[in-house]
Amino acid sequence: MDQSDLPLALTRRAAVTAAALLPFAAQAQAWPTRPITLVAPLAAGSSVDIMARLLAEQWSQRLGVPVPVENRPAANGTVALGQVARAAPDGYTAVITGQTSVAFNPHLYASLPYDPFRDFAYIGRIAGVSNALVVRAASPFRSLNDILAAARAQPGRLTYSSGGVGSTHHLSSALLAQQAGVEFTHVPYRGAPQGILAAQTGEVDFAYYNISTLLTGIRSGALRPLAVTSAARSPFLPEVPTMRELGFPNYEMTTWIGVATVAGTPAPILARMEAVLGAMLADAAVQRRLGELGFEPLPPLPAAEMLALIRAEHERWGAVIRASGARIE
C-alpha cells in the first residue's frame, strides 16, 4: 500500500468499526426497556438475598423498569453463577457476588460452570457484613475461651452449624480451628436460616453467621454473641469484642457483597450500571437502610478495581480452604 493511501485506509477501517458498533450503541442508549433479572445465588433470608432485594428496589426506582429477584441457591451458588455466565450480554441479567462465588468455590469444586475472572463484568462493591460467633441463650459457654477450653478437653465433640460447606459461616469456624489448633465437628444445613435456628435451639454448640441475619435473634435474647470477625468492633454490636482482641491477631472475616453482569456487555450499559450503583450508594437514605439491615459501609470500589480484589481474595481463602480439607463433590 502506498503511504499516501494509509490515511484513507485507516479512515475506512474506522468507519467500518463504527458501523459495526452502531447496534450496540443504540442498544445501550435505549437500555433498559424491559425487566432486569437480578439473581441471588444463596437462599432467601441470607445476607445475599437481603442485599439483592435492596438493590432491586433501588435499581427499579432509578432505571424505571421492574427488577425481579430470582433466588437460585443450589450447589453453593454455582448453578446460579453458571446460568448467569451463559446469559446474553445485554444488561438484562445481573447477579449478586461475594467471596463464596468468586473466591471460595474455585477451591471447593473440581470444576465450575463459570470462570470468575473471565465470565463476568464486575460493576462494583456494595457493602460488607461481618460474622458474629453466637451461642444459644442457655449455653454454658460465656466466652470464646470457654469454647476453646471445651474443645481442647474433648477434641471434635463441639459442633457448629453453617449454611453449607464452603460458606462464610463454615470457613469462619474452620479458620478459628486452624488458628487455635483445635478440632470441631461441622454440621452443614441447607441455608443460613436453618443453621441459625440450629444454633438457637441447641442442636449445635455454636456458630458464626452474618450479623445482618443474627440481629433479630440477638436483640430478642435468643442468641448470645461472643465475638465478631471484623478487624474493628462492629457498629451493630459495639460491646462485643473482635477475634483480634481475643487473641487472634490474624483473624478477620468481613464479607463484601458486590454486583456483576455478563462479560461482553456493551461498555455504555456497564457505565450506566456503575453510575446508578454509585448514585445509590451516595444516597443518605440508602446508607441508613443498609445500616438498619446490618450491613457495614466499605470504601467504594469501582469496576476497574474489582478484579484485583477478587484475585487477592481467591489467593487468601484458597490457603484456608486447602488447610480445612473442605471439598464439594
PDB file of N, CA and C in Angstrom, residues 51 125-130 236 254-257 294-298:
ATOM      1  N   MET A  51     -29.494  -8.205  50.420  1.00  0.00           N
ATOM      2  CA  MET A  51     -28.860  -7.188  49.591  1.00  0.00           C
ATOM      3  C   MET A  51     -29.491  -7.150  48.199  1.00  0.00           C
ATOM      4  N   ARG A 125     -18.557  -2.879  44.207  1.00  0.00           N
ATOM      5  CA  ARG A 125     -18.813  -3.418  45.542  1.00  0.00           C
ATOM      6  C   ARG A 125     -19.896  -2.580  46.197  1.00  0.00           C
ATOM      7  N   ILE A 126     -20.792  -3.219  46.930  1.00  0.00           N
ATOM      8  CA  ILE A 126     -21.914  -2.510  47.530  1.00  0.00           C
ATOM      9  C   ILE A 126     -21.667  -2.224  49.004  1.00  0.00           C
ATOM     10  N   ALA A 127     -21.387  -3.259  49.781  1.00  0.00           N
ATOM     11  CA  ALA A 127     -21.220  -3.086  51.229  1.00  0.00           C
ATOM     12  C   ALA A 127     -20.567  -4.343  51.789  1.00  0.00           C
ATOM     13  N   GLY A 128     -20.387  -4.371  53.088  1.00  0.00           N
ATOM     14  CA  GLY A 128     -19.790  -5.531  53.735  1.00  0.00           C
ATOM     15  C   GLY A 128     -20.648  -5.989  54.890  1.00  0.00           C
ATOM     16  N   VAL A 129     -20.381  -7.190  55.338  1.00  0.00           N
ATOM     17  CA  VAL A 129     -21.053  -7.708  56.530  1.00  0.00           C
ATOM     18  C   VAL A 129     -20.087  -8.658  57.225  1.00  0.00           C
ATOM     19  N   SER A 130     -19.949  -8.487  58.512  1.00  0.00           N
ATOM     20  CA  SER A 130     -19.083  -9.364  59.291  1.00  0.00           C
ATOM     21  C   SER A 130     -19.917 -10.447  59.949  1.00  0.00           C
ATOM     22  N   PHE A 236     -22.858  -2.476  65.008  1.00  0.00           N
ATOM     23  CA  PHE A 236     -24.129  -3.085  65.393  1.00  0.00           C
ATOM     24  C   PHE A 236     -24.035  -3.833  66.717  1.00  0.00           C
ATOM     25  N   THR A 254     -14.520 -10.326  56.871  1.00  0.00           N
ATOM     26  CA  THR A 254     -15.504  -9.308  56.517  1.00  0.00           C
ATOM     27  C   THR A 254     -15.946  -9.606  55.094  1.00  0.00           C
ATOM     28  N   THR A 255     -17.174 -10.034  54.974  1.00  0.00           N
ATOM     29  CA  THR A 255     -17.691 -10.443  53.679  1.00  0.00           C
ATOM     30  C   THR A 255     -18.111  -9.226  52.876  1.00  0.00           C
ATOM     31  N   TRP A 256     -17.555  -9.066  51.692  1.00  0.00           N
ATOM     32  CA  TRP A 256     -18.015  -7.990  50.815  1.00  0.00           C
ATOM     33  C   TRP A 256     -19.045  -8.547  49.854  1.00  0.00           C
ATOM     34  N   ILE A 257     -19.979  -7.704  49.501  1.00  0.00           N
ATOM     35  CA  ILE A 257     -21.034  -8.075  48.568  1.00  0.00           C
ATOM     36  C   ILE A 257     -21.008  -7.098  47.406  1.00  0.00           C
ATOM     37  N   GLY A 294     -28.045  -4.217  58.872  1.00  0.00           N
ATOM     38  CA  GLY A 294     -26.865  -4.867  59.427  1.00  0.00           C
ATOM     39  C   GLY A 294     -25.653  -4.890  58.528  1.00  0.00           C
ATOM     40  N   PHE A 295     -25.658  -4.101  57.457  1.00  0.00           N
ATOM     41  CA  PHE A 295     -24.512  -4.054  56.555  1.00  0.00           C
ATOM     42  C   PHE A 295     -23.574  -2.910  56.953  1.00  0.00           C
ATOM     43  N   GLU A 296     -22.300  -3.124  56.710  1.00  0.00           N
ATOM     44  CA  GLU A 296     -21.285  -2.148  57.066  1.00  0.00           C
ATOM     45  C   GLU A 296     -20.813  -1.409  55.817  1.00  0.00           C
ATOM     46  N   PRO A 297     -20.654  -0.099  55.900  1.00  0.00           N
ATOM     47  CA  PRO A 297     -20.134   0.622  54.733  1.00  0.00           C
ATOM     48  C   PRO A 297     -18.686   0.245  54.469  1.00  0.00           C
ATOM     49  N   LEU A 298     -18.355   0.087  53.214  1.00  0.00           N
ATOM     50  CA  LEU A 298     -16.980  -0.158  52.789  1.00  0.00           C
ATOM     51  C   LEU A 298     -16.608   0.933  51.789  1.00  0.00           C
TER      52      LEU A 298
END
